Amino acid sequence: MLPNARMQSKTLFFSLVRRMIATLINRVAEKASAHSGSVLSVAFSPDGTKIVSGSEDGTFKVWDSDALGLLSEKPNAHSFNIPSVAFSPDGTKIVSGSGDQTIKVWDSDKLELLSEKTNAHSGTVYSVAFSPDGTKIVSGSWDKTIKVWDMVKWSRKDHLMFNATTQRFVVQLLWLNKYSMKFPDDVLDLLIEACLQSRWLRAMVTNAGGGSTSAEAANTPEVWRDMERRLERAGQLHVGLPKLLATSLENAQTVADKQVEPFKAERLADLPEAEAVALRERGLSMIARSEVAALLLAGGQGTRLGIKIPKGCYDIGLPSGKSLFQYHAERIRKVKQLAAAHAGKREADVRLPFLIMTSDATDSDTRAFFRQHAFFGLPEDQVHFFAQGALPCLTPEGKLILDAPGLLAMAPNGNGGCYVSLRDSGLLEQQLDASGVTSIFQFGVDNVLCHVADPTFVGFCSARHADCASKTVPKRDAHEPVGVVALAGGRPAVVEYSEISREMAEAKDAHGRLLFGDAHICVNFFSVPFLKSFCARLGPFGIQLPLHVAHKKIPYTDASGTRRTPTSNNGIKLELFIFDTFPFAKQMAALQVARDEEFAPVKNEPGAKSDSPDTARALVSALSKRRILAAGGAIRGDAIVELSPMASYQGEGLADRVAGRTFSTPVHLE
């Protein structure tokens, strides 16, 4: 057969095949505009009567499979897209995997959340499926991992709507698991199940909502003895909340009793120029080798600023309208560019993981804000969110406080909660240590002048072989209410202003500088090997971070069910502090830098005399002016001047753009 004839025959054959397939696959139903975004995943129920669909819009919907009529939907099921959904073998549950790195299990009828696994992967969860017996879930992710999960009977986020005593026990158990004991999941489930199967607790659950019977049962010592016996058999009950409070108060007294001495911080201004240059180049080389990560503490809301959004979303009023988050992200982008140029590499070959610690109050809004702004130009796979934990609020006697019927009053566990959260999220080992990161630059969200991943500071810490290090600024005056880096009992620490005497606060050295003048601004360095070793010992049989006591006004629900807002301090919040690792460091260093170049906190409402958007904006403008003038430019007018981090990280590279030019304010150089 001639070649042309063979080609015609082949074409005819495939045409016939396509027609045959078309007759076999007939479209029986269609649903236009099923979601407001692209439909990324669909699955049939086991009996074929329902279809579940997951969408780019973060919702999933359940449809009748015959006519594609909408049966139910779950808006905002995830804070990001849903590339994977599946029914359980019995059709009673739906599992969803999302770009927010979580896996969630839902009741397929009511679409109520049954359980979830946050930070299940370090990237988008692209596929999920139930095992044939429905007891396990398998997931696959952008992070190149496959994971198998056990289905648990109790979600740790369930609101256990029993009476206060039952909930007190269960929440104490969950709290011990998350912040101290770290029970294995199977042990945790068995303990809670044992608790709830107790005959006294069954009676209390039956009578939930009040009544003398449940109240009397709750107060019988036999109830608590039974709980304790069950836990003691698991060998885990060592801590009670009253004991925890007593230990925390004792710790505060111990710190106050320790001898406090000055810590010898080095001053950047005193270093020889050649050494400062060498330290900067050392830091740039480390960043170019992808050995550095940035850790942002962003759990705070803007309550004091009068806003109801995460503080990092706040625009302080600069001409660009940029948020605090954008400023920090752009500094990371710029320092990566500088490091790449220093090493002769492509910027894309420089990895600088950006770890963002949120809280329950800020997590979803923060993730959404970054997605909305395309991660401010940072690679999505290098931005990792994880949430800090919470601790129960206590009365001065160590009892739990009821926030609402069936719910305990809880508060974020402080910035020191990042250690446990880093460890338990897997970020410390899976994203940092495993990828060759050796150093973490940590900073707070409200400092708009923070030089994120500062190569000079990173190089300084490396050269000093520091386990921990702190960047400090000079105190504004002897009695500024701020913690200072010092020695307490011979070990490095941050000592609160209330813990040093007036004479100590005013004491000066031979150069006329305050002996206790190194203000801690929550900009720190940690070596990854040190943090790995430290976090491995966090637990009942090793080092415990001290819990700090803060007396606060805590709203509560009284015995009659009435919501009360106290006018004076009525309770205690327990917090962990980021700097409580310092005493455990074998080598600690501190570098004092210029305050007006690196510290512009945004804490107080507009119009406040200090630490407000107004004062921060003025500091940014003043620094921008100085850098333009130093590069040979001129400024006309007194309005705001803004120099974008993308234009210059620390004043470098400006001469070509500004030398010989005069700028009329307001000025915004991007």
Short mmCIF file of C-alpha atoms in Angstrom, two decimals, residues 249-668:
data_model
loop_
_atom_site.label_atom_id
_atom_site.label_comp_id
_atom_site.label_asym_id
_atom_site.label_seq_id
_atom_site.Cartn_x
_atom_site.Cartn_y
_atom_site.Cartn_z
CA LEU A 249 4.65 32.06 90.33
CA GLU A 250 7.68 30.40 91.90
CA ASN A 251 9.61 30.88 88.66
CA ALA A 252 8.78 34.60 88.62
CA GLN A 253 10.11 34.92 92.17
CA THR A 254 13.22 32.92 91.30
CA VAL A 255 14.02 35.27 88.42
CA ALA A 256 13.53 38.28 90.68
CA ASP A 257 15.90 36.79 93.26
CA LYS A 258 18.74 36.15 90.82
CA GLN A 259 21.72 38.46 90.76
CA VAL A 260 21.45 40.70 87.69
CA GLU A 261 24.58 41.93 85.92
CA PRO A 262 25.26 43.73 82.64
CA PHE A 263 25.75 41.68 79.49
CA LYS A 264 28.60 42.66 77.20
CA ALA A 265 26.99 43.45 73.88
CA GLU A 266 29.14 44.51 70.94
CA ARG A 267 28.32 47.75 69.15
CA LEU A 268 28.19 47.71 65.37
CA ALA A 269 29.43 51.31 65.33
CA ASP A 270 32.59 50.26 67.22
CA LEU A 271 33.57 47.46 64.85
CA PRO A 272 36.40 48.26 62.41
CA GLU A 273 35.00 48.95 58.96
CA ALA A 274 36.89 46.02 57.46
CA GLU A 275 35.38 43.64 60.03
CA ALA A 276 31.86 44.96 59.44
CA VAL A 277 32.30 44.44 55.69
CA ALA A 278 33.64 40.92 56.25
CA LEU A 279 30.69 40.04 58.50
CA ARG A 280 28.22 41.31 55.90
CA GLU A 281 29.91 39.27 53.16
CA ARG A 282 29.89 36.21 55.42
CA GLY A 283 26.16 36.64 55.94
CA LEU A 284 25.49 37.15 52.23
CA SER A 285 27.40 33.95 51.46
CA MET A 286 25.31 32.04 54.01
CA ILE A 287 22.10 33.39 52.46
CA ALA A 288 23.36 32.53 48.96
CA ARG A 289 23.97 28.95 50.13
CA SER A 290 20.34 28.83 51.36
CA GLU A 291 21.46 28.37 54.97
CA VAL A 292 19.24 31.11 56.46
CA ALA A 293 15.51 31.23 57.24
CA ALA A 294 13.38 34.14 58.48
CA LEU A 295 10.90 33.58 61.32
CA LEU A 296 8.15 36.18 61.75
CA LEU A 297 6.05 36.34 64.92
CA ALA A 298 2.67 37.48 63.60
CA GLY A 299 0.10 36.20 66.08
CA GLY A 300 -1.03 39.62 67.25
CA GLN A 301 -4.24 41.39 66.29
CA GLY A 302 -4.38 45.14 65.86
CA THR A 303 -6.65 45.70 68.85
CA ARG A 304 -4.55 48.57 70.25
CA LEU A 305 -4.46 50.09 66.77
CA GLY A 306 -8.26 50.05 66.64
CA ILE A 307 -8.41 47.47 63.83
CA LYS A 308 -9.90 43.99 63.64
CA ILE A 309 -7.37 42.47 61.25
CA PRO A 310 -3.95 40.89 61.81
CA LYS A 311 -1.44 43.57 62.64
CA GLY A 312 0.72 42.57 59.68
CA CYS A 313 -2.07 43.63 57.28
CA TYR A 314 -1.92 47.20 58.61
CA ASP A 315 -0.91 50.14 56.39
CA ILE A 316 0.88 52.76 58.50
CA GLY A 317 0.12 55.55 56.02
CA LEU A 318 3.19 55.70 53.78
CA PRO A 319 2.73 56.94 50.18
CA SER A 320 2.98 53.37 48.79
CA GLY A 321 0.12 52.11 50.96
CA LYS A 322 2.14 48.98 51.73
CA SER A 323 1.30 46.78 54.70
CA LEU A 324 3.76 45.64 57.33
CA PHE A 325 3.69 42.18 55.76
CA GLN A 326 4.69 43.63 52.39
CA TYR A 327 7.61 45.57 53.86
CA HIS A 328 8.98 42.42 55.49
CA ALA A 329 8.47 40.28 52.38
CA GLU A 330 10.17 42.84 50.14
CA ARG A 331 13.21 42.98 52.40
CA ILE A 332 13.51 39.21 52.04
CA ARG A 333 13.28 39.54 48.25
CA LYS A 334 15.94 42.27 48.23
CA VAL A 335 18.41 40.46 50.46
CA LYS A 336 18.06 37.38 48.24
CA GLN A 337 18.94 39.55 45.24
CA LEU A 338 21.99 40.93 47.05
CA ALA A 339 23.12 37.46 48.12
CA ALA A 340 22.69 36.06 44.62
CA ALA A 341 24.71 38.92 43.12
CA HIS A 342 27.41 38.47 45.77
CA ALA A 343 27.75 34.75 44.97
CA GLY A 344 27.30 35.07 41.21
CA LYS A 345 24.14 32.95 41.27
CA ARG A 346 20.61 33.28 39.94
CA GLU A 347 18.16 34.69 42.47
CA ALA A 348 15.90 31.69 41.80
CA ASP A 349 18.67 29.43 43.11
CA VAL A 350 18.69 31.16 46.51
CA ARG A 351 16.15 29.73 48.96
CA LEU A 352 15.25 31.72 52.07
CA PRO A 353 12.32 30.01 53.83
CA PHE A 354 9.89 32.51 55.37
CA LEU A 355 8.19 31.02 58.46
CA ILE A 356 5.18 32.95 59.75
CA MET A 357 3.78 32.12 63.18
CA THR A 358 0.12 33.07 63.41
CA SER A 359 -2.50 32.53 66.12
CA ASP A 360 -6.03 31.16 66.05
CA ALA A 361 -7.25 34.74 65.71
CA THR A 362 -4.98 35.67 62.77
CA ASP A 363 -4.21 32.44 60.92
CA SER A 364 -6.90 32.33 58.22
CA ASP A 365 -6.82 36.08 57.55
CA THR A 366 -3.02 36.06 57.29
CA ARG A 367 -2.96 33.16 54.84
CA ALA A 368 -5.69 34.80 52.75
CA PHE A 369 -3.85 38.15 52.75
CA PHE A 370 -0.66 36.58 51.41
CA ARG A 371 -2.58 34.70 48.71
CA GLN A 372 -4.50 37.84 47.77
CA HIS A 373 -1.18 39.62 47.18
CA ALA A 374 0.51 36.68 45.42
CA PHE A 375 2.85 36.22 48.40
CA PHE A 376 4.34 39.66 47.63
CA GLY A 377 6.57 38.16 44.97
CA LEU A 378 8.04 35.42 47.16
CA PRO A 379 7.97 31.80 45.95
CA GLU A 380 4.87 30.22 47.48
CA ASP A 381 6.72 27.03 48.37
CA GLN A 382 9.13 29.04 50.53
CA VAL A 383 6.39 30.67 52.67
CA HIS A 384 5.22 28.50 55.56
CA PHE A 385 2.46 29.33 58.05
CA PHE A 386 2.07 27.68 61.43
CA ALA A 387 -0.08 28.60 64.41
CA GLN A 388 0.98 29.16 67.98
CA GLY A 389 -0.97 27.41 70.70
CA ALA A 390 -3.20 28.66 73.46
CA LEU A 391 -3.30 28.21 77.22
CA PRO A 392 -6.29 28.27 79.55
CA CYS A 393 -6.86 31.41 81.63
CA LEU A 394 -6.85 30.82 85.37
CA THR A 395 -8.19 32.42 88.51
CA PRO A 396 -5.60 33.53 91.08
CA GLU A 397 -6.28 30.18 92.82
CA GLY A 398 -5.44 28.19 89.68
CA LYS A 399 -8.99 27.31 88.61
CA LEU A 400 -10.16 27.43 85.02
CA ILE A 401 -12.32 30.34 83.86
CA LEU A 402 -15.48 29.75 81.82
CA ASP A 403 -15.71 32.05 78.79
CA ALA A 404 -19.19 30.89 77.79
CA PRO A 405 -21.36 27.88 78.60
CA GLY A 406 -19.29 24.87 77.60
CA LEU A 407 -16.23 26.92 76.55
CA LEU A 408 -13.12 27.77 78.51
CA ALA A 409 -11.40 31.14 78.44
CA MET A 410 -8.20 30.66 76.43
CA ALA A 411 -5.36 33.00 75.48
CA PRO A 412 -2.40 32.71 73.06
CA ASN A 413 0.60 31.12 74.75
CA GLY A 414 3.05 33.92 74.00
CA ASN A 415 5.80 34.24 71.42
CA GLY A 416 7.79 31.49 73.15
CA GLY A 417 5.14 29.08 71.97
CA CYS A 418 6.91 29.09 68.63
CA TYR A 419 9.39 26.43 69.81
CA VAL A 420 6.81 23.73 70.43
CA SER A 421 4.83 24.78 67.35
CA LEU A 422 7.93 24.71 65.13
CA ARG A 423 8.77 21.26 66.39
CA ASP A 424 5.27 19.82 66.20
CA SER A 425 4.53 21.29 62.77
CA GLY A 426 7.56 19.47 61.37
CA LEU A 427 8.99 22.72 60.00
CA LEU A 428 12.10 22.61 62.17
CA GLU A 429 13.31 19.26 60.91
CA GLN A 430 11.50 18.71 57.61
CA GLN A 431 11.78 22.19 56.13
CA LEU A 432 14.86 23.63 57.79
CA ASP A 433 17.32 21.04 58.99
CA ALA A 434 16.63 18.62 56.14
CA SER A 435 17.16 21.34 53.52
CA GLY A 436 20.45 22.57 54.97
CA VAL A 437 19.24 25.65 56.86
CA THR A 438 21.60 26.33 59.77
CA SER A 439 20.43 29.73 61.01
CA ILE A 440 17.11 31.40 61.84
CA PHE A 441 16.61 35.18 61.87
CA GLN A 442 13.58 35.87 64.09
CA PHE A 443 11.67 39.16 64.27
CA GLY A 444 8.32 40.67 65.25
CA VAL A 445 5.64 41.85 62.86
CA ASP A 446 5.25 45.39 64.23
CA ASN A 447 8.79 46.70 63.54
CA VAL A 448 8.57 48.33 60.11
CA LEU A 449 12.30 49.17 60.09
CA CYS A 450 13.50 45.63 60.77
CA HIS A 451 16.23 44.62 58.33
CA VAL A 452 14.93 41.10 57.82
CA ALA A 453 17.65 38.45 57.47
CA ASP A 454 20.25 41.19 57.95
CA PRO A 455 23.44 39.71 56.46
CA THR A 456 25.69 41.66 58.83
CA PHE A 457 23.88 40.32 61.88
CA VAL A 458 23.74 36.79 60.45
CA GLY A 459 27.46 36.93 59.68
CA PHE A 460 28.19 38.31 63.16
CA CYS A 461 26.30 35.47 64.84
CA SER A 462 28.05 32.88 62.71
CA ALA A 463 31.49 34.38 63.38
CA ARG A 464 30.79 34.38 67.13
CA HIS A 465 29.60 30.72 66.95
CA ALA A 466 26.39 31.79 68.69
CA ASP A 467 23.63 29.36 69.66
CA CYS A 468 21.45 32.38 70.32
CA ALA A 469 22.00 36.06 69.69
CA SER A 470 20.02 39.25 70.03
CA LYS A 471 20.06 42.49 68.09
CA THR A 472 19.63 45.37 70.53
CA VAL A 473 19.23 49.14 70.40
CA PRO A 474 20.21 51.75 73.02
CA LYS A 475 17.48 52.52 75.53
CA ARG A 476 15.81 55.87 74.94
CA ASP A 477 16.52 56.79 78.55
CA ALA A 478 17.41 55.03 81.79
CA HIS A 479 13.79 54.39 82.73
CA GLU A 480 12.29 53.39 79.41
CA PRO A 481 9.91 50.49 80.23
CA VAL A 482 11.58 47.84 78.10
CA GLY A 483 13.37 44.56 78.78
CA VAL A 484 17.16 44.57 78.50
CA VAL A 485 19.69 41.88 77.62
CA ALA A 486 21.59 41.09 80.81
CA LEU A 487 22.98 38.27 82.93
CA ALA A 488 20.67 36.74 85.55
CA GLY A 489 22.39 34.31 87.88
CA GLY A 490 25.37 34.32 85.53
CA ARG A 491 23.31 33.21 82.51
CA PRO A 492 22.17 35.38 79.57
CA ALA A 493 18.57 36.56 79.85
CA VAL A 494 16.18 39.38 79.11
CA VAL A 495 15.42 41.18 82.33
CA GLU A 496 12.31 43.32 82.62
CA TYR A 497 12.67 46.95 83.60
CA SER A 498 10.74 46.24 86.80
CA GLU A 499 13.39 43.69 87.87
CA ILE A 500 16.27 46.16 88.13
CA SER A 501 16.60 48.92 90.72
CA ARG A 502 16.62 52.63 89.96
CA GLU A 503 20.33 52.77 90.75
CA MET A 504 21.08 49.90 88.35
CA ALA A 505 18.96 51.46 85.61
CA GLU A 506 20.86 54.74 85.86
CA ALA A 507 24.37 53.25 86.24
CA LYS A 508 26.82 54.09 83.41
CA ASP A 509 30.12 52.76 82.13
CA ALA A 510 33.37 54.67 81.55
CA HIS A 511 32.04 55.93 78.17
CA GLY A 512 28.88 57.35 79.71
CA ARG A 513 26.64 54.61 78.34
CA LEU A 514 23.99 52.87 80.43
CA LEU A 515 25.25 49.57 81.86
CA PHE A 516 21.77 48.13 81.39
CA GLY A 517 21.11 49.93 78.14
CA ASP A 518 20.71 47.14 75.57
CA ALA A 519 16.98 47.15 74.84
CA HIS A 520 15.63 43.85 73.54
CA ILE A 521 13.59 44.54 70.38
CA CYS A 522 12.53 40.95 69.60
CA VAL A 523 15.08 40.54 66.80
CA ASN A 524 17.01 37.35 67.52
CA PHE A 525 19.17 34.66 65.96
CA PHE A 526 19.03 30.92 66.64
CA SER A 527 21.20 28.19 65.25
CA VAL A 528 19.14 25.27 63.95
CA PRO A 529 21.30 22.60 65.71
CA PHE A 530 20.74 24.40 69.02
CA LEU A 531 16.96 24.65 68.48
CA LYS A 532 16.73 21.00 67.45
CA SER A 533 18.55 19.93 70.60
CA PHE A 534 16.53 22.28 72.78
CA CYS A 535 13.13 21.33 71.33
CA ALA A 536 13.94 17.63 71.63
CA ARG A 537 14.25 18.13 75.38
CA LEU A 538 11.01 20.04 75.78
CA GLY A 539 8.67 17.69 77.62
CA PRO A 540 7.95 16.15 81.00
CA PHE A 541 11.36 14.55 81.35
CA GLY A 542 13.57 17.45 80.19
CA ILE A 543 13.80 21.18 80.08
CA GLN A 544 10.57 23.12 80.50
CA LEU A 545 10.32 26.73 79.46
CA PRO A 546 9.12 28.83 82.38
CA LEU A 547 5.57 30.12 82.19
CA HIS A 548 5.24 33.84 82.87
CA VAL A 549 2.27 35.15 84.80
CA ALA A 550 0.32 38.15 83.52
CA HIS A 551 -2.55 39.51 85.59
CA LYS A 552 -5.36 40.57 83.24
CA LYS A 553 -9.03 41.50 83.05
CA ILE A 554 -10.63 38.36 81.64
CA PRO A 555 -14.32 38.31 80.65
CA TYR A 556 -16.15 35.30 82.07
CA THR A 557 -19.52 33.62 82.53
CA ASP A 558 -20.68 33.32 86.11
CA ALA A 559 -22.61 30.47 87.78
CA SER A 560 -25.94 31.90 86.62
CA GLY A 561 -24.79 31.92 82.98
CA THR A 562 -24.43 35.70 82.86
CA ARG A 563 -21.55 37.15 80.86
CA ARG A 564 -19.37 39.46 82.98
CA THR A 565 -16.72 41.99 81.93
CA PRO A 566 -14.48 42.81 84.90
CA THR A 567 -13.23 46.33 85.62
CA SER A 568 -10.09 45.12 87.40
CA ASN A 569 -7.70 42.22 87.03
CA ASN A 570 -9.53 39.01 87.92
CA GLY A 571 -7.44 36.33 86.28
CA ILE A 572 -4.11 35.15 85.01
CA LYS A 573 -2.77 34.48 81.54
CA LEU A 574 0.27 32.24 81.22
CA GLU A 575 2.81 33.01 78.52
CA LEU A 576 6.01 31.60 77.11
CA PHE A 577 8.67 34.10 76.00
CA ILE A 578 10.91 33.82 72.96
CA PHE A 579 14.02 34.74 74.95
CA ASP A 580 13.65 32.03 77.57
CA THR A 581 15.99 29.87 75.50
CA PHE A 582 18.86 32.28 76.15
CA PRO A 583 19.95 30.76 79.50
CA PHE A 584 20.40 27.38 77.80
CA ALA A 585 22.77 28.66 75.12
CA LYS A 586 26.40 27.63 75.43
CA GLN A 587 27.34 30.70 73.43
CA MET A 588 25.25 33.88 73.46
CA ALA A 589 26.04 37.10 71.61
CA ALA A 590 24.42 40.50 71.22
CA LEU A 591 24.95 43.28 68.67
CA GLN A 592 23.78 46.82 69.37
CA VAL A 593 22.68 48.75 66.27
CA ALA A 594 21.43 52.28 65.57
CA ARG A 595 17.95 52.71 66.99
CA ASP A 596 16.74 55.23 64.43
CA GLU A 597 17.73 52.89 61.58
CA GLU A 598 16.32 49.59 62.79
CA PHE A 599 13.52 50.10 65.31
CA ALA A 600 10.14 51.64 64.49
CA PRO A 601 7.47 49.65 66.37
CA VAL A 602 3.77 50.03 65.62
CA LYS A 603 1.96 49.16 68.83
CA ASN A 604 -0.24 52.06 69.90
CA GLU A 605 -3.18 53.80 68.24
CA PRO A 606 -2.67 56.72 65.82
CA GLY A 607 -1.95 59.92 67.70
CA ALA A 608 -0.10 58.24 70.57
CA LYS A 609 3.18 59.88 71.57
CA SER A 610 5.28 56.78 71.03
CA ASP A 611 5.26 53.50 69.09
CA SER A 612 2.35 54.59 66.90
CA PRO A 613 1.81 54.55 63.12
CA ASP A 614 2.68 58.26 63.16
CA THR A 615 6.03 57.83 64.92
CA ALA A 616 6.91 54.81 62.78
CA ARG A 617 6.04 56.70 59.58
CA ALA A 618 8.24 59.60 60.68
CA LEU A 619 11.17 57.25 61.37
CA VAL A 620 10.82 55.58 57.96
CA SER A 621 10.71 59.00 56.28
CA ALA A 622 13.74 60.31 58.16
CA LEU A 623 15.83 57.24 57.32
CA SER A 624 14.78 57.39 53.67
CA LYS A 625 15.84 61.05 53.50
CA ARG A 626 19.23 60.33 55.05
CA ARG A 627 19.92 57.52 52.59
CA ILE A 628 18.95 59.61 49.55
CA LEU A 629 21.12 62.50 50.77
CA ALA A 630 24.04 60.14 51.47
CA ALA A 631 23.79 58.86 47.88
CA GLY A 632 24.08 62.38 46.47
CA GLY A 633 20.44 63.31 46.06
CA ALA A 634 18.60 66.35 47.41
CA ILE A 635 15.19 66.72 49.05
CA ARG A 636 12.88 69.72 48.71
CA GLY A 637 10.00 70.01 51.18
CA ASP A 638 9.07 68.51 54.54
CA ALA A 639 6.50 65.89 53.53
CA ILE A 640 7.04 62.13 53.74
CA VAL A 641 9.86 60.41 51.89
CA GLU A 642 9.57 56.67 51.31
CA LEU A 643 12.38 54.52 49.97
CA SER A 644 11.11 51.05 49.08
CA PRO A 645 13.06 48.02 50.31
CA MET A 646 13.15 46.95 46.66
CA ALA A 647 15.03 50.16 45.78
CA SER A 648 17.65 49.62 48.48
CA TYR A 649 18.04 47.26 51.42
CA GLN A 650 20.35 49.39 53.59
CA GLY A 651 21.20 52.37 51.37
CA GLU A 652 23.30 50.52 48.80
CA GLY A 653 22.93 51.00 45.06
CA LEU A 654 21.17 54.38 45.20
CA ALA A 655 23.78 56.64 43.64
CA ASP A 656 22.85 55.77 40.05
CA ARG A 657 19.24 56.71 40.72
CA VAL A 658 19.49 59.79 42.94
CA ALA A 659 22.93 61.41 42.61
CA GLY A 660 22.57 64.97 41.35
CA ARG A 661 18.77 64.88 41.43
CA THR A 662 16.39 66.92 43.56
CA PHE A 663 13.18 65.30 44.79
CA SER A 664 10.12 67.26 45.89
CA THR A 665 8.16 65.71 48.73
CA PRO A 666 6.17 63.59 49.11
CA VAL A 667 8.58 61.10 47.58
CA HIS A 668 8.15 57.40 46.91
#
